[in-house]
Short mmCIF file of C-alpha atoms in Angstrom, two decimals:
data_model
loop_
_atom_site.label_atom_id
_atom_site.label_comp_id
_atom_site.label_asym_id
_atom_site.label_seq_id
_atom_site.Cartn_x
_atom_site.Cartn_y
_atom_site.Cartn_z
CA GLY A 459 75.13 38.28 23.07
CA VAL A 460 71.93 37.46 24.86
CA GLN A 461 71.59 39.33 28.49
CA ILE A 462 69.82 36.77 30.65
CA SER A 463 69.42 37.38 34.29
CA GLN A 464 68.66 34.35 36.71
CA ILE A 465 67.32 34.59 40.17
CA SER A 466 65.49 32.05 41.27
CA SER A 467 66.91 29.14 39.74
CA PHE A 468 69.47 29.43 42.20
CA PRO A 469 69.23 28.45 46.45
CA THR A 470 70.65 32.12 47.10
CA THR A 471 69.40 35.33 46.93
CA ALA A 472 72.41 36.75 44.45
CA ASP A 473 71.60 38.41 41.65
CA VAL A 474 73.26 36.43 38.38
CA SER A 475 73.65 37.82 35.09
CA TYR A 476 74.82 36.29 32.02
CA ASP A 477 76.02 37.21 28.55
CA PHE A 478 75.25 34.39 26.61
CA ASN A 479 77.75 34.41 23.16
CA ILE A 480 75.35 32.09 20.90
CA THR A 481 76.78 32.89 17.75
CA ASN A 482 80.28 31.74 18.30
CA ALA A 483 81.90 29.52 15.64
CA LEU A 484 80.96 26.43 17.24
CA GLY A 485 77.04 27.27 17.53
CA GLY A 486 77.23 26.75 21.40
CA ILE A 487 76.65 29.03 24.48
CA GLN A 488 79.66 30.53 25.90
CA PRO A 489 78.06 31.76 29.53
CA VAL A 490 79.92 34.49 31.03
CA GLY A 491 78.51 35.73 34.31
CA SER A 492 79.08 37.60 37.50
CA LEU A 493 77.75 37.71 40.64
CA LYS A 494 76.54 41.10 42.72
#
């Protein structure tokens, strides 16, 4: 999926990286995230 790293969007210094699957059958977005 699309690799997205969001930091400033959160009120914390945690590095949140998401792998969005935008090609699923529902045509939606499935965030699979990991807190580092």
